[in-house]
């Protein structure tokens, strides 16, 4: 949608229709400018205009329904010739309010400064006691052959010598080297019944909405049903084993212990500390922070607090919630560390520091690399140096201290007591028919099934310039994803314990976190088949870099859900066993 908002030369006077307005005449196109313009037309560059915070919308009729687009193309290629859209037909929909102050109260600020209330004749001053509000902004681009000599003496906003007929179905202004381009426009104001709160409805309508809802609901129901069956089977199996075991007397239990197989044999090893415990604690802490940010942000967006009408609120909200939830990240990371160390909280400061710097450090590395690519390409998409400094200050002045405070609270909190003792000598894990990591990687397919339909719409809004608005459904999908991740990880942990594999800590994390691999593969598929117009290796590298950043965040969040659910399950399971 554009990274920088600049004032355009187009002038609008509220409720004053203007036609055949001369805007400007470009200098003769030099060879480099001519080639650049042709390249931009080939790359399908769009021009995005905003009036009173409403993006310009363009309608294209296809069969029996209208397609909606924001902005308009720079030009079009027909055969070997290139044509530029040099005349714009603007239609501004306005709604009349009887109280003049209503417009000023409900407006965004842009409207009230730029559009004073005027009479029907276009003269200044209030039209009685009414005010006008902009509720729609439409554009029709046309390519019209103008004679550059006719406008030599014209000033900006002067009347073009001849009447201009805008026909969007034909193009006639072909661009040629060393020839100037003349730009003109017309504005018409149309009274509308659309009221201020409904003015974004045109942007948020989606063709084929029934298919969209049906696909998502169908996917959610199937996945929830499958996950529910697995969960019920698992609970019944475990409960039956425990009931059978508890009904026996001491002698029978002793005899049964000799014949035991499966998860009951690893009772003295199941809570043995994992390899790289600090890294696990750090990843769990960051996962809690990312998941908390996602849930709160999407919930607020679903409730309407972060409407697409308010530019930038979504990303600002995400940053704010991420910074504040640093306290939760530090607490979770240190609490898990203290539990693994059986109540010893030494080293909590190191864990807190790593939690505060692990994911932000990865993000900083990826974004800095991509920013250098953007700077090298002289793109306006590059983050300015001043904004970089602000982000680093937010990280070290807000996020890091809050994470350390959370770590301190975690160190003071009581650790979770293990229900069974751990032997000094680890039990040997019997050889497996199949590598356990193969099962862990395959487990990500079920969580991926819950979100792949919604993923298409998210990718389209990110990379195709479409407005994403179904936050209510996204919130449902997120909750379902959390449930499925918990169930998948829990089932796999149980399966590993049944084959006497007591190294469940990392496997529980990656069994649900492996959904990130499938999302990254889907991103590559989207790049190859849906973003064919992406130009050059720099654009592809940027796309893959941002996708990698997103995937790492998803891996940490989903992995954390899997680990916490598995830990609670294992703790509950072995606390029910009577073992000496």
Coordinates of C-alpha atoms in Angstrom, one line a residue:
X1 CA 0.0 0.0 0.0
X2 CA 3.1 2.3 0.0
X3 CA 5.5 3.0 2.7
X4 CA 5.6 6.8 2.7
X5 CA 2.6 9.1 2.4
X6 CA 3.3 12.2 0.3
X7 CA 1.0 15.1 -0.6
X8 CA -0.1 14.8 -4.3
X9 CA -0.7 17.8 -6.6
X10 CA -4.4 16.8 -7.1
X11 CA -6.7 19.4 -5.6
X12 CA -10.3 18.8 -4.4
X13 CA -12.8 21.4 -3.3
X14 CA -15.7 20.0 -1.2
X15 CA -18.9 19.5 -3.3
X16 CA -17.4 21.4 -6.2
X17 CA -17.4 19.4 -9.5
X18 CA -14.4 20.1 -11.8
X19 CA -13.7 18.7 -15.2
X20 CA -11.0 19.1 -17.8
X21 CA -8.4 20.2 -15.2
X22 CA -4.8 20.5 -16.4
X23 CA -2.4 19.2 -13.7
X24 CA 1.1 19.3 -15.2
X25 CA 3.3 18.6 -18.2
X26 CA 6.3 16.4 -17.6
X27 CA 9.8 17.2 -19.1
X28 CA 10.6 15.3 -22.3
X29 CA 11.3 11.7 -21.3
X30 CA 15.1 11.1 -21.3
X31 CA 16.3 7.6 -22.2
X32 CA 16.8 6.4 -18.6
X33 CA 13.4 7.8 -17.5
X34 CA 11.7 6.2 -20.6
X35 CA 13.2 2.8 -19.9
X36 CA 12.4 3.1 -16.1
X37 CA 8.7 3.9 -16.9
X38 CA 8.5 0.9 -19.3
X39 CA 10.0 -1.3 -16.6
X40 CA 7.5 -0.1 -14.0
X41 CA 4.6 -0.8 -16.4
X42 CA 6.0 -4.3 -17.0
X43 CA 6.3 -4.9 -13.3
X44 CA 2.6 -3.9 -12.8
X45 CA 3.4 -1.0 -10.4
X46 CA 0.3 0.5 -8.8
X47 CA -0.5 4.1 -7.8
X48 CA -2.2 4.3 -4.4
X49 CA -4.1 7.5 -3.5
X50 CA -5.7 8.4 -0.2
X51 CA -8.5 11.0 0.3
X52 CA -9.6 11.6 3.9
X53 CA -8.0 8.3 4.9
X54 CA -9.9 6.3 2.3
X55 CA -7.8 4.5 -0.4
X56 CA -8.9 5.1 -4.0
X57 CA -10.9 2.1 -5.1
X58 CA -11.3 0.9 -8.7
X59 CA -14.1 -1.3 -10.0
X60 CA -13.7 -3.8 -12.9
X61 CA -16.6 -5.7 -14.2
X62 CA -16.1 -9.4 -14.9
X63 CA -19.0 -11.5 -16.1
X64 CA -21.9 -10.7 -13.7
X65 CA -19.9 -9.3 -10.8
X66 CA -17.5 -6.4 -10.0
X67 CA -13.9 -6.8 -8.9
X68 CA -12.6 -4.3 -6.5
X69 CA -9.0 -3.0 -6.5
X70 CA -7.2 -0.4 -4.5
X71 CA -5.2 2.1 -6.6
X72 CA -4.7 1.9 -10.4
X73 CA -1.9 0.7 -12.6
X74 CA 0.8 3.2 -13.8
X75 CA 0.2 2.0 -17.4
X76 CA -0.4 -0.9 -19.7
X77 CA 1.5 -2.7 -22.4
X78 CA -0.3 -3.5 -25.6
X79 CA 1.8 -5.5 -28.1
X80 CA 5.2 -3.6 -28.3
X81 CA 3.7 -0.2 -27.3
X82 CA 3.5 1.1 -23.7
X83 CA 0.6 3.4 -22.7
X84 CA 0.5 5.5 -19.6
X85 CA -2.7 6.4 -17.6
X86 CA -2.5 10.2 -17.7
X87 CA -6.1 11.2 -17.0
X88 CA -7.9 10.3 -13.8
X89 CA -11.7 10.5 -13.3
X90 CA -12.4 10.8 -9.6
X91 CA -15.8 10.2 -8.0
X92 CA -16.1 11.3 -4.3
X93 CA -19.1 10.0 -2.5
X94 CA -20.3 12.4 0.2
X95 CA -22.9 12.2 3.0
X96 CA -24.8 15.2 4.3
X97 CA -25.1 15.8 8.0
X98 CA -27.6 18.3 9.3
X99 CA -25.3 19.3 12.2
X100 CA -22.2 21.0 10.9
X101 CA -20.2 19.9 14.0
X102 CA -20.8 16.2 13.3
X103 CA -18.3 16.2 10.4
X104 CA -15.7 17.8 12.6
X105 CA -16.2 15.4 15.5
X106 CA -16.3 12.2 13.4
X107 CA -13.6 13.2 10.8
X108 CA -10.0 12.1 10.9
X109 CA -8.6 15.6 10.9
X110 CA -7.5 15.4 7.3
X111 CA -11.1 16.0 6.1
X112 CA -11.9 19.0 8.3
X113 CA -8.7 20.9 7.3
X114 CA -8.9 20.1 3.6
X115 CA -12.6 20.2 3.0
X116 CA -14.5 23.2 4.4
X117 CA -18.3 23.0 4.0
X118 CA -19.4 24.8 0.8
X119 CA -22.6 25.5 -0.9
X120 CA -23.8 23.7 -4.0
X121 CA -22.2 26.5 -6.1
X122 CA -18.8 25.7 -4.7
X123 CA -18.6 29.0 -2.8
X124 CA -17.1 29.0 0.7
X125 CA -19.0 29.1 3.9
X126 CA -21.4 26.6 5.4
X127 CA -24.3 25.4 3.4
X128 CA -27.0 26.3 5.9
X129 CA -26.3 24.3 9.0
X130 CA -25.2 21.1 7.2
X131 CA -21.8 19.5 6.8
X132 CA -20.4 17.0 4.3
X133 CA -18.4 13.9 5.1
X134 CA -16.4 11.9 2.5
X135 CA -17.8 8.3 2.5
X136 CA -16.3 6.9 -0.8
X137 CA -13.4 7.6 -3.1
X138 CA -13.4 6.0 -6.6
X139 CA -11.0 6.4 -9.5
X140 CA -11.2 5.5 -13.2
X141 CA -7.8 5.7 -15.0
X142 CA -7.8 6.7 -18.7
X143 CA -5.0 7.0 -21.3
X144 CA -5.8 10.0 -23.4
X145 CA -3.6 11.5 -26.2
X146 CA -3.0 15.2 -25.3
X147 CA -1.1 17.7 -27.4
X148 CA 1.8 19.1 -25.3
X149 CA 1.8 22.4 -27.3
X150 CA -1.8 23.1 -26.2
X151 CA -0.8 23.5 -22.5
X152 CA 2.4 25.6 -22.8
X153 CA 0.7 28.7 -21.5
X154 CA -1.6 26.9 -19.0
X155 CA -1.0 27.0 -15.2
X156 CA -1.8 24.2 -12.8
X157 CA -5.5 23.6 -12.3
X158 CA -6.3 25.6 -15.4
X159 CA -9.0 24.5 -17.9
X160 CA -7.7 22.2 -20.7
X161 CA -8.6 23.8 -24.1
X162 CA -10.8 20.9 -25.2
X163 CA -13.3 18.7 -23.6
X164 CA -11.9 15.4 -22.3
X165 CA -13.9 12.2 -22.7
X166 CA -12.6 9.5 -20.4
X167 CA -13.1 6.0 -21.9
X168 CA -11.4 3.3 -19.7
X169 CA -11.8 0.6 -22.5
X170 CA -9.4 2.3 -24.9
X171 CA -5.8 3.6 -24.6
X172 CA -4.1 6.2 -26.8
X173 CA -1.3 7.9 -24.8
X174 CA 1.7 5.9 -25.9
X175 CA 5.0 6.9 -24.3
X176 CA 7.9 7.8 -26.5
X177 CA 11.5 8.8 -25.9
X178 CA 12.1 12.6 -25.8
X179 CA 8.4 13.4 -25.7
X180 CA 6.6 14.9 -22.7
X181 CA 3.4 13.6 -21.0
X182 CA 0.5 15.8 -20.1
X183 CA -1.6 14.9 -17.0
X184 CA -5.2 15.9 -16.5
X185 CA -8.0 15.0 -14.1
X186 CA -11.7 15.5 -13.3
X187 CA -13.6 15.4 -10.0
X188 CA -17.3 14.8 -9.4
X189 CA -19.1 14.7 -6.0
X190 CA -22.0 12.4 -5.6
X191 CA -24.4 12.5 -2.6
X192 CA -24.7 9.0 -1.0
X193 CA -26.8 7.3 1.6
X194 CA -23.6 5.6 3.0
X195 CA -23.0 6.8 6.5
X196 CA -19.7 7.5 8.2
X197 CA -19.4 4.2 10.1
X198 CA -20.1 2.2 7.0
X199 CA -17.7 3.9 4.6
X200 CA -15.2 1.0 4.8
X201 CA -17.7 -1.6 3.8
X202 CA -16.8 -1.4 0.1
X203 CA -13.2 -2.2 0.9
X204 CA -14.0 -5.1 3.2
X205 CA -16.5 -6.9 0.9
X206 CA -15.1 -10.1 -0.6
X207 CA -16.5 -11.9 -3.7
X208 CA -17.2 -15.6 -3.0
X209 CA -17.5 -15.0 0.7
X210 CA -19.7 -18.1 1.2
X211 CA -16.9 -20.3 -0.2
X212 CA -14.5 -18.5 2.2
X213 CA -16.6 -19.2 5.3
X214 CA -17.5 -22.7 4.2
X215 CA -13.9 -23.7 3.6
X216 CA -12.7 -22.4 6.9
X217 CA -15.6 -23.9 8.9
X218 CA -15.2 -27.3 7.2
X219 CA -11.5 -27.3 7.9
X220 CA -12.0 -26.3 11.5
X221 CA -14.7 -29.0 12.1
X222 CA -12.7 -31.8 10.6
X223 CA -9.5 -31.0 12.5
X224 CA -11.4 -30.5 15.8
X225 CA -13.2 -33.8 15.3
X226 CA -10.0 -35.8 14.6
X227 CA -8.1 -34.1 17.4
X228 CA -11.0 -34.8 19.8
X229 CA -11.1 -38.5 18.9
X230 CA -7.4 -38.9 19.4
X231 CA -7.6 -37.0 22.8
X232 CA -10.5 -39.2 24.0
X233 CA -8.7 -42.4 23.0
X234 CA -5.6 -41.3 24.8
X235 CA -7.4 -40.3 28.0
X236 CA -9.3 -43.6 28.1
X237 CA -6.2 -45.7 27.5
X238 CA -4.2 -43.9 30.2
X239 CA -7.1 -43.9 32.7
X240 CA -7.7 -47.7 32.1
X241 CA -4.1 -48.5 32.8
X242 CA -4.0 -46.4 36.0
X243 CA -7.3 -47.8 37.3
X244 CA -6.1 -51.4 36.7
X245 CA -2.9 -50.7 38.4
X246 CA -4.5 -49.0 41.5
X247 CA -7.0 -51.8 42.0
X248 CA -4.3 -54.4 42.6
X249 CA -2.9 -55.1 46.1
X250 CA 0.8 -54.6 46.9
X251 CA 2.0 -58.1 46.0
X252 CA 0.1 -58.1 42.7
X253 CA 1.6 -54.6 42.0
X254 CA 5.1 -55.9 42.7
X255 CA 4.5 -58.9 40.4
X256 CA 3.1 -56.6 37.8
X257 CA 6.1 -54.3 38.0
X258 CA 8.3 -57.2 36.9
X259 CA 6.0 -57.6 33.8
X260 CA 5.7 -53.9 33.1
X261 CA 6.3 -52.5 29.8
X262 CA 6.0 -49.0 28.2
X263 CA 5.6 -45.7 30.0
X264 CA 5.6 -47.2 33.5
X265 CA 9.2 -48.5 33.1
X266 CA 10.6 -44.9 32.6
X267 CA 9.2 -43.6 35.9
X268 CA 12.8 -43.0 37.3
X269 CA 14.0 -41.2 34.1
X270 CA 11.0 -39.3 32.8
X271 CA 12.0 -36.1 34.7
X272 CA 15.7 -36.3 33.9
X273 CA 17.0 -32.9 32.8
X274 CA 17.1 -32.5 29.0
X275 CA 20.1 -31.6 27.0
X276 CA 20.7 -27.8 26.6
X277 CA 18.1 -27.0 29.3
X278 CA 18.9 -23.2 29.2
X279 CA 18.1 -23.0 25.4
X280 CA 14.8 -24.8 26.0
X281 CA 13.9 -22.4 28.8
X282 CA 14.8 -19.4 26.6
X283 CA 12.7 -20.7 23.7
X284 CA 9.7 -21.4 26.0
X285 CA 10.0 -17.9 27.4
X286 CA 10.0 -16.3 24.0
X287 CA 7.2 -18.6 22.8
X288 CA 5.0 -17.5 25.7
X289 CA 5.7 -13.8 24.8
X290 CA 4.9 -14.3 21.1
X291 CA 1.8 -16.4 21.7
X292 CA 0.5 -13.8 24.2
X293 CA 1.1 -11.0 21.8
X294 CA -0.7 -12.8 19.0
X295 CA -3.7 -13.7 21.1
X296 CA -4.2 -10.2 22.6
X297 CA -3.5 -8.4 19.3
X298 CA -6.0 -10.6 17.3
X299 CA -8.6 -10.3 20.0
X300 CA -8.4 -6.5 20.0
X301 CA -8.5 -6.5 16.2
X302 CA -11.6 -8.8 16.3
X303 CA -13.3 -6.5 18.7
X304 CA -12.7 -3.6 16.3
X305 CA -10.0 -1.7 18.1
X306 CA -7.5 -2.1 15.3
X307 CA -9.6 -1.4 12.2
X308 CA -7.9 -1.2 8.7
X309 CA -9.3 2.4 8.7
X310 CA -6.6 3.3 11.2
X311 CA -3.3 2.9 9.4
X312 CA -0.5 1.4 11.5
X313 CA -2.6 0.5 14.6
X314 CA -2.1 -3.2 14.1
X315 CA 1.8 -3.1 13.9
X316 CA 1.9 -0.5 16.8
X317 CA -0.4 -2.7 18.9
X318 CA 1.8 -5.8 18.2
X319 CA 4.9 -3.9 19.2
X320 CA 3.3 -2.6 22.4
X321 CA 1.9 -5.9 23.5
X322 CA 5.2 -7.7 22.7
X323 CA 7.2 -5.2 24.9
X324 CA 4.8 -5.4 27.8
X325 CA 4.6 -9.2 27.7
X326 CA 8.4 -9.3 28.3
X327 CA 7.5 -9.7 31.9
X328 CA 5.6 -12.9 31.2
X329 CA 8.5 -14.2 29.0
X330 CA 11.0 -13.8 31.8
X331 CA 8.8 -15.4 34.4
X332 CA 8.0 -18.4 32.2
X333 CA 11.7 -19.0 31.2
X334 CA 13.0 -18.8 34.7
X335 CA 10.2 -20.8 36.2
X336 CA 10.9 -23.7 33.8
X337 CA 14.7 -23.3 34.6
X338 CA 14.1 -23.5 38.3
X339 CA 11.9 -26.6 37.9
X340 CA 14.5 -28.4 35.8
X341 CA 17.1 -27.5 38.4
X342 CA 14.8 -28.9 41.2
X343 CA 14.4 -25.6 42.9
X344 CA 17.9 -24.1 42.4
X345 CA 17.4 -20.6 41.0
X346 CA 21.1 -19.8 40.4
X347 CA 21.6 -18.7 36.8
X348 CA 18.1 -17.0 36.6
X349 CA 19.7 -13.7 35.5
X350 CA 21.5 -15.5 32.6
X351 CA 18.2 -17.1 31.5
X352 CA 16.4 -13.8 31.7
X353 CA 19.0 -12.0 29.6
X354 CA 18.9 -14.8 27.0
X355 CA 15.1 -14.7 26.9
X356 CA 15.3 -10.9 26.3
X357 CA 17.8 -11.1 23.5
X358 CA 17.2 -14.5 21.7
X359 CA 14.2 -13.8 19.5
X360 CA 14.6 -10.0 19.2
X361 CA 18.3 -10.7 18.3
X362 CA 17.2 -13.1 15.5
X363 CA 14.6 -10.6 14.3
X364 CA 17.2 -7.8 14.4
X365 CA 19.7 -9.9 12.4
X366 CA 17.1 -10.8 9.7
X367 CA 15.6 -7.3 9.4
X368 CA 19.0 -5.6 9.3
X369 CA 20.2 -7.9 6.5
X370 CA 17.0 -7.2 4.5
X371 CA 17.3 -3.5 5.2
X372 CA 20.8 -3.4 3.7
X373 CA 19.3 -5.1 0.6
X374 CA 16.6 -2.4 0.5
X375 CA 19.1 0.4 1.0
X376 CA 21.3 -1.0 -1.8
X377 CA 18.2 -1.1 -4.1
X378 CA 17.4 2.6 -3.1
X379 CA 13.9 1.5 -2.0
X380 CA 11.6 3.6 0.1
X381 CA 10.7 0.3 1.9
X382 CA 13.9 0.5 3.8
X383 CA 13.5 1.3 7.6
X384 CA 15.1 4.8 8.2
X385 CA 18.1 4.9 10.5
X386 CA 16.2 7.0 13.1
X387 CA 13.5 4.4 13.3
X388 CA 16.1 1.7 13.8
X389 CA 17.5 3.6 16.8
X390 CA 14.0 4.0 18.2
X391 CA 13.4 0.2 17.9
X392 CA 16.7 -0.6 19.6
X393 CA 15.9 1.9 22.4
X394 CA 12.4 0.2 22.9
X395 CA 14.2 -3.2 23.0
X396 CA 16.8 -2.3 25.6
X397 CA 14.9 0.3 27.6
X398 CA 11.5 -1.4 27.9
X399 CA 11.6 -5.1 26.8
X400 CA 14.9 -6.1 28.5
X401 CA 14.1 -4.5 31.9
X402 CA 10.6 -6.0 31.9
X403 CA 12.0 -9.4 31.1
X404 CA 14.5 -9.2 33.9
X405 CA 11.6 -8.2 36.3
X406 CA 9.7 -11.2 35.1
X407 CA 12.8 -13.4 35.7
X408 CA 13.1 -12.1 39.2
X409 CA 9.4 -13.0 39.9
X410 CA 10.0 -16.4 38.4
X411 CA 13.1 -17.0 40.6
X412 CA 11.0 -16.1 43.7
X413 CA 8.1 -18.3 42.7
X414 CA 8.1 -21.9 44.0
X415 CA 9.3 -24.5 41.5
X416 CA 7.1 -27.3 40.4
X417 CA 7.8 -30.4 42.4
X418 CA 8.4 -33.6 40.5
X419 CA 6.0 -36.5 41.6
X420 CA 8.7 -39.2 41.3
X421 CA 12.5 -39.5 42.0
X422 CA 15.1 -39.7 39.3
X423 CA 17.8 -42.4 39.3
X424 CA 21.4 -41.3 39.1
X425 CA 22.1 -43.8 36.2
X426 CA 20.0 -43.2 33.1
X427 CA 18.0 -46.1 31.7
X428 CA 19.1 -47.3 28.3
X429 CA 16.5 -46.5 25.6
X430 CA 15.8 -49.6 23.5
X431 CA 16.4 -49.4 19.7
X432 CA 13.5 -48.1 17.7
X433 CA 12.2 -49.4 14.4
X434 CA 11.8 -45.8 13.0
X435 CA 13.7 -42.7 13.9
X436 CA 11.6 -40.8 16.5
X437 CA 12.4 -37.4 14.8
X438 CA 10.6 -38.6 11.7
X439 CA 7.4 -38.8 13.7
X440 CA 8.1 -35.4 15.3
X441 CA 8.5 -33.8 11.8
X442 CA 5.3 -35.5 10.5
X443 CA 3.3 -34.3 13.5
X444 CA 3.2 -30.7 12.1
X445 CA 0.8 -31.7 9.4
X446 CA -2.2 -31.7 11.7
X447 CA -1.8 -28.2 13.0
X448 CA -0.9 -27.0 9.5
X449 CA -4.3 -28.4 8.4
X450 CA -6.1 -26.0 10.7
X451 CA -4.6 -22.9 9.3
X452 CA -3.6 -23.4 5.7
X453 CA -6.8 -21.9 4.3
X454 CA -6.6 -18.8 6.5
X455 CA -2.9 -18.7 5.6
X456 CA -3.7 -18.0 1.9
X457 CA -5.8 -14.9 2.9
X458 CA -3.1 -13.7 5.2
X459 CA -0.4 -14.1 2.5
X460 CA -2.7 -12.3 0.0
X461 CA -3.2 -9.4 2.3
X462 CA 0.6 -9.1 3.0
X463 CA 1.8 -9.5 -0.5
X464 CA -1.1 -8.6 -2.8
X465 CA -2.1 -5.3 -1.2
X466 CA -5.5 -6.6 -0.1
X467 CA -7.3 -5.5 3.1
X468 CA -7.4 -8.3 5.7
X469 CA -10.4 -8.0 8.0
X470 CA -11.7 -11.4 9.1
X471 CA -10.0 -11.2 12.5
X472 CA -12.9 -13.0 14.2
X473 CA -12.2 -16.1 12.2
X474 CA -8.5 -15.7 12.6
X475 CA -9.0 -15.6 16.4
X476 CA -11.0 -18.9 16.2
X477 CA -8.4 -20.5 14.0
X478 CA -5.7 -19.4 16.5
X479 CA -7.5 -20.9 19.4
X480 CA -8.1 -24.1 17.4
X481 CA -4.4 -24.2 16.5
X482 CA -3.4 -23.9 20.1
X483 CA -5.7 -26.9 21.0
X484 CA -4.5 -29.0 18.2
X485 CA -0.8 -28.3 18.9
X486 CA -1.4 -29.3 22.6
X487 CA -3.1 -32.5 21.6
X488 CA -0.6 -33.5 18.9
X489 CA 2.4 -32.9 21.3
X490 CA 0.6 -34.8 24.1
X491 CA -0.1 -37.8 21.9
X492 CA 3.5 -38.0 20.6
X493 CA 4.9 -37.7 24.1
X494 CA 2.7 -40.6 25.2
X495 CA 3.8 -42.6 22.2
X496 CA 7.5 -42.0 23.0
X497 CA 7.0 -43.0 26.6
X498 CA 5.2 -46.2 25.6
X499 CA 8.4 -47.3 23.7
X500 CA 10.5 -46.4 26.7
X501 CA 12.0 -43.2 25.2
X502 CA 12.2 -40.9 28.2
X503 CA 13.8 -38.0 26.2
X504 CA 10.5 -36.2 25.6
X505 CA 11.4 -32.6 26.5
X506 CA 12.7 -31.4 23.1
X507 CA 10.5 -33.8 21.1
X508 CA 7.3 -32.3 22.7
X509 CA 8.5 -28.8 21.7
X510 CA 9.3 -29.7 18.1
X511 CA 6.3 -32.0 17.5
X512 CA 4.0 -29.0 17.5
X513 CA 6.7 -26.5 16.5
X514 CA 7.3 -28.5 13.3
X515 CA 4.2 -26.8 11.8
X516 CA 6.6 -24.0 11.0
X517 CA 8.4 -26.2 8.4
X518 CA 5.2 -26.7 6.5
X519 CA 4.3 -23.0 6.6
X520 CA 7.8 -22.2 5.2
X521 CA 7.2 -24.8 2.4
X522 CA 3.8 -23.2 1.7
X523 CA 5.5 -19.8 1.5
X524 CA 7.9 -21.1 -1.1
X525 CA 4.9 -22.6 -3.0
X526 CA 3.1 -19.2 -2.8
X527 CA 6.2 -17.4 -4.1
X528 CA 6.5 -19.8 -7.1
X529 CA 2.9 -20.0 -8.1
X530 CA 1.2 -16.8 -6.8
X531 CA 3.9 -14.2 -7.0
X532 CA 5.1 -14.8 -10.5
X533 CA 5.4 -11.0 -11.1
X534 CA 8.0 -10.6 -8.3
X535 CA 11.0 -9.0 -10.0
X536 CA 14.6 -10.1 -9.5
X537 CA 16.5 -12.0 -6.8
X538 CA 16.4 -9.0 -4.3
X539 CA 12.6 -9.2 -4.1
X540 CA 12.6 -13.0 -3.8
X541 CA 15.3 -12.7 -1.0
X542 CA 13.2 -10.1 0.8
X543 CA 10.1 -12.3 0.6
X544 CA 12.0 -15.4 1.9
X545 CA 13.6 -13.3 4.7
X546 CA 10.3 -12.0 6.0
X547 CA 8.8 -15.5 5.7
X548 CA 11.7 -17.0 7.7
X549 CA 11.2 -14.3 10.4
X550 CA 7.4 -15.2 10.5
X551 CA 8.1 -18.9 10.6
X552 CA 10.6 -18.7 13.5
X553 CA 8.0 -16.8 15.6
X554 CA 5.4 -19.4 14.8
X555 CA 7.8 -22.2 15.7
X556 CA 8.5 -20.7 19.1
X557 CA 4.8 -20.0 19.8
X558 CA 3.5 -23.4 18.8
X559 CA 6.4 -25.3 20.3
X560 CA 5.8 -23.7 23.6
X561 CA 2.2 -24.8 23.6
X562 CA 3.3 -28.3 22.9
X563 CA 5.9 -28.3 25.6
X564 CA 3.7 -26.9 28.3
X565 CA 0.8 -29.3 27.5
X566 CA 3.2 -32.3 27.5
X567 CA 4.8 -31.2 30.8
X568 CA 1.4 -30.9 32.5
X569 CA 0.3 -34.3 31.0
X570 CA 3.5 -36.1 32.1
X571 CA 3.3 -34.5 35.6
X572 CA -0.3 -35.6 35.9
X573 CA 0.4 -39.1 34.6
X574 CA 3.3 -39.9 36.9
X575 CA 1.8 -38.2 39.9
X576 CA -1.0 -40.9 39.7
X577 CA 1.4 -43.8 39.8
X578 CA 2.3 -45.5 43.1
X579 CA 6.0 -46.1 42.6
X580 CA 8.8 -46.8 45.1

